[in-house]
Amino acid sequence: MSDFTKVVLNDDEIPRQWYNIVADLKNPLPPPLGPNGKPINPDDLAPVFPMNLVEQEVSTERWIDIPEPILEKLSLWRPSPLYRARNLERALGTPARIYYKNEGVSPPGSHKPNTAIAQAYYNKEFGVKRITTETGAGQWGSALAMACCQFGLECRVYMVRISFDQKPFRKYMMQVWGAECIASPSDRTRSGRAILEKDPDTPGSLGIAISEAVEDAVSDENARYSLGSVLNHVLMHQTVIGLEAKTQLRKVGEYPDVVIGCAGGGSNFAGLSFPFLYDKINGRDMRVVAVEPAACPTMTRAPYAYDHGDVAGLTPLLAMHSLGHTFVPPPIHAGGLRYHGMAPLVSHCLRENLIEAVALHQLECYAAAVQWARTEGFIPAPETSHAIAQVIREARQAKEEGKEKVILFNWSGHGLMDLTGYAAYFDGKLSDYEMPEDELQKYIGVMKDLPKPPTG
Amino acid sequence: MSDFTKVVLNDDEIPRQWYNIVADLKNPLPPPLGPNGKPINPDDLAPVFPMNLVEQEVSTERWIDIPEPILEKLSLWRPSPLYRARNLERALGTPARIYYKNEGVSPPGSHKPNTAIAQAYYNKEFGVKRITTETGAGQWGSALAMACCQFGLECRVYMVRISFDQKPFRKYMMQVWGAECIASPSDRTRSGRAILEKDPDTPGSLGIAISEAVEDAVSDENARYSLGSVLNHVLMHQTVIGLEAKTQLRKVGEYPDVVIGCAGGGSNFAGLSFPFLYDKINGRDMRVVAVEPAACPTMTRAPYAYDHGDVAGLTPLLAMHSLGHTFVPPPIHAGGLRYHGMAPLVSHCLRENLIEAVALHQLECYAAAVQWARTEGFIPAPETSHAIAQVIREARQAKEEGKEKVILFNWSGHGLMDLTGYAAYFDGKLSDYEMPEDELQKYIGVMKDLPKPPTG
């Protein structure tokens, strides 16, 4: 195995338990708050999520068993291979050893089904008949469509209108998997109709689509809502990635000096890094880096605050880094890392100095993605390219310092559904726009009258 | 491993040799003929292909070593996993056990890179600087672009104009991998200009694009041409699929009763089946089924004859089942199995009764593809759906007969780049058109003055 390209595991090496980092945090996570400004009870969430998932959301158990039917479905593509990026290492002339988890091997091509399968299973167990959700470019919606199909659940996806119109391919994927995909804002919900009344030509946004999906779920007792990132249980479902990576690295006698992931809502980043943070919390010397786009600088330019997850303010308040729930990222940015908030757990880890955050510009990320494709073969998703760009920075630094650094990152998905972004990049249509501070502050101002989380 | 979903192999279990079925044929393959009607010499092919590949094309050695640099590049995605399609089995209620090789795990998402990597390597070794090829919807062009990138070769792809205009995504893929992609017919070649003069608005065809790519290659001493299917060496490069499958099935104590593949030019079918035909030739009782579209019925309705591989008649004459080199399949067919000829080796095996051929209509194939996606998760390519439809037929028959049949097939690629075909299917825009016999005979008539292969 001295010159292996990848480390594969058998079906029976999928982790049997998820890792719940909540059990190991020094300071507790500030609780979600209800409309009255008080911590919500799990029961308050009952109209939105099935109670078995609500229990996971608030659990403080370190390890949670993965039910057998979930393991069986995950085995359609898991364990995912751990690769060593030898071609890139050679191209960079770096002494660093670069490893990555290839989460693009799943049916929809990203890490998203890791939680979609789990959520569909728990909803089914709870007796739910129909799941609603929102999707931006469609990565999450297609993952949930696939998962619902596996467990015989109906699935309704509110897709941001501009993507629905301009990028129909993910919509077709959802159709193949039997889901109903609706352009958002739609006339199906009060929140959708209210927005259409004010602005019939709105391109929509993730925040609006969340409002619609939540409203749809709570107005049908047989339906529940599902979120593809941000929440504790969603991040926990992704920890199979990091747990597998640990097994795979152990097989080749390696341990990372730095773990890297791109972060939109935070779930792929958390999925890889949290099992390693367990070691860091227990004294291991290592770095963990979350990479966000400079166009949506949640961790690097936004405050840690209580904010809603959606535009209409239907969701509880979460303590997180947030650009404000009305934030609309600039359209010249092609990536999918556009959500206004960052997962409470990831935000918390940043405050606790367990992780670092960097913001990268998209031209550097596309250049990194092209270099990746031309060396390692696989075409990365625009989100993933942010992690790759940081990996290249770290590998170059290792070269300058002459250090044998071990880098591990999450290759969160392939870019075969995102080729128009590459075309725009080659055509010179993308830029490194950064929002001026005063404009950013206007968005952030929307949170000024909301409760504040404890300062630590 | 009693309830495994898939069987994975390590990098070092990629086969070290290709299997060349030519060594085991009872009757020799009729030789390719030159313009004078006489068998061509290997030297005649020197302007078109590098001599190391010409040697492979005419080799009668049973096993040919795979060079180390090819193994290293193949390990970017190989060995491909062998799956058992348990969800589909359950949905069909069949006693059959269904296994498939997932060739969709490669960077461009199909089996094509198995030969693209090999061809790029041999061209590089021979000192070639630039490779030309043609592509229909772009699956082969993107695979060759990826492979050329890995070995630092220039790549120029003539892409059938209608696909170039209507399906730009594969073109973007080629761009990401650094290849030049040109709409065919183009003004870069004499054959292209001749066709544009007659019909400036022609949608193009694979036969025209081949003419252009060959002409381009032979008019530049630093360039050679590459073909993605049909030829002996191309089929041989694909035998890693079947050889891996044998290893994987052995690990779970299985051997197939029937091996199935879809067949356009024949390479993915041959890649899986030829290593099993070795056993059949040596007395093993089993069936091997090639599935073609009823809209392009090369094996089931076309004669075994000598014909050109391209419209302009630049290629040597090959003994094969052919609909005539001017054949244009009906545009209402969405699949990629549209080539007028069938690989000489596959055609020969059919004549020798080593294999069977069936033609299926596309609506049955799309229905099978959707059933597949909704049970097994992965969305298949339209080509692959032909194999799946036949698998479902065989599995249903096993149910009727109460027989525990073992079915193995080649899942040749994913359909993520082909979602418009699915959309057309859901919208009821596809039909089961079959060409009337008199129209078919007109196309076939183009071969009437060409030499005839020996009747055996």
Coordinates of N, CA, C and O in Angstrom, one line a residue, chain B residues 49 128 246 259 261 267 336 351 384 387 429:
Chain B
F49 N -3.0 6.1 -36.3 CA -2.7 5.7 -34.9 C -1.2 5.5 -34.7 O -0.5 5.2 -35.6
V128 N 3.6 11.4 -29.7 CA 2.5 12.2 -30.2 C 2.3 13.4 -29.3 O 2.4 13.3 -28.1
K246 N -15.0 -10.6 -12.2 CA -14.7 -12.0 -11.8 C -14.1 -12.2 -10.5 O -14.5 -13.0 -9.7
V259 N -24.8 -12.7 -18.6 CA -24.0 -11.4 -18.5 C -24.7 -10.5 -19.6 O -24.9 -10.9 -20.7
G261 N -25.0 -6.4 -21.3 CA -24.4 -5.1 -21.5 C -25.2 -4.4 -22.6 O -25.7 -5.0 -23.6
S267 N -18.0 -1.3 -26.8 CA -16.9 -1.5 -25.9 C -17.3 -1.7 -24.5 O -16.6 -2.5 -23.8
G336 N -27.6 7.4 -26.5 CA -26.3 7.6 -27.1 C -25.9 6.4 -27.9 O -24.7 6.4 -28.4
R351 N -22.0 -13.8 -34.6 CA -22.0 -14.8 -35.7 C -21.6 -16.2 -35.2 O -22.1 -17.2 -35.7
T384 N -27.2 3.0 -20.6 CA -27.2 2.0 -19.5 C -28.6 1.5 -19.3 O -28.8 0.3 -19.0
A387 N -29.5 -1.8 -20.8 CA -29.0 -3.0 -20.1 C -30.0 -3.3 -18.9 O -30.4 -4.5 -18.7
K429 N -42.6 13.3 -24.6 CA -42.1 13.7 -25.9 C -41.3 12.6 -26.7 O -40.9 12.8 -27.8

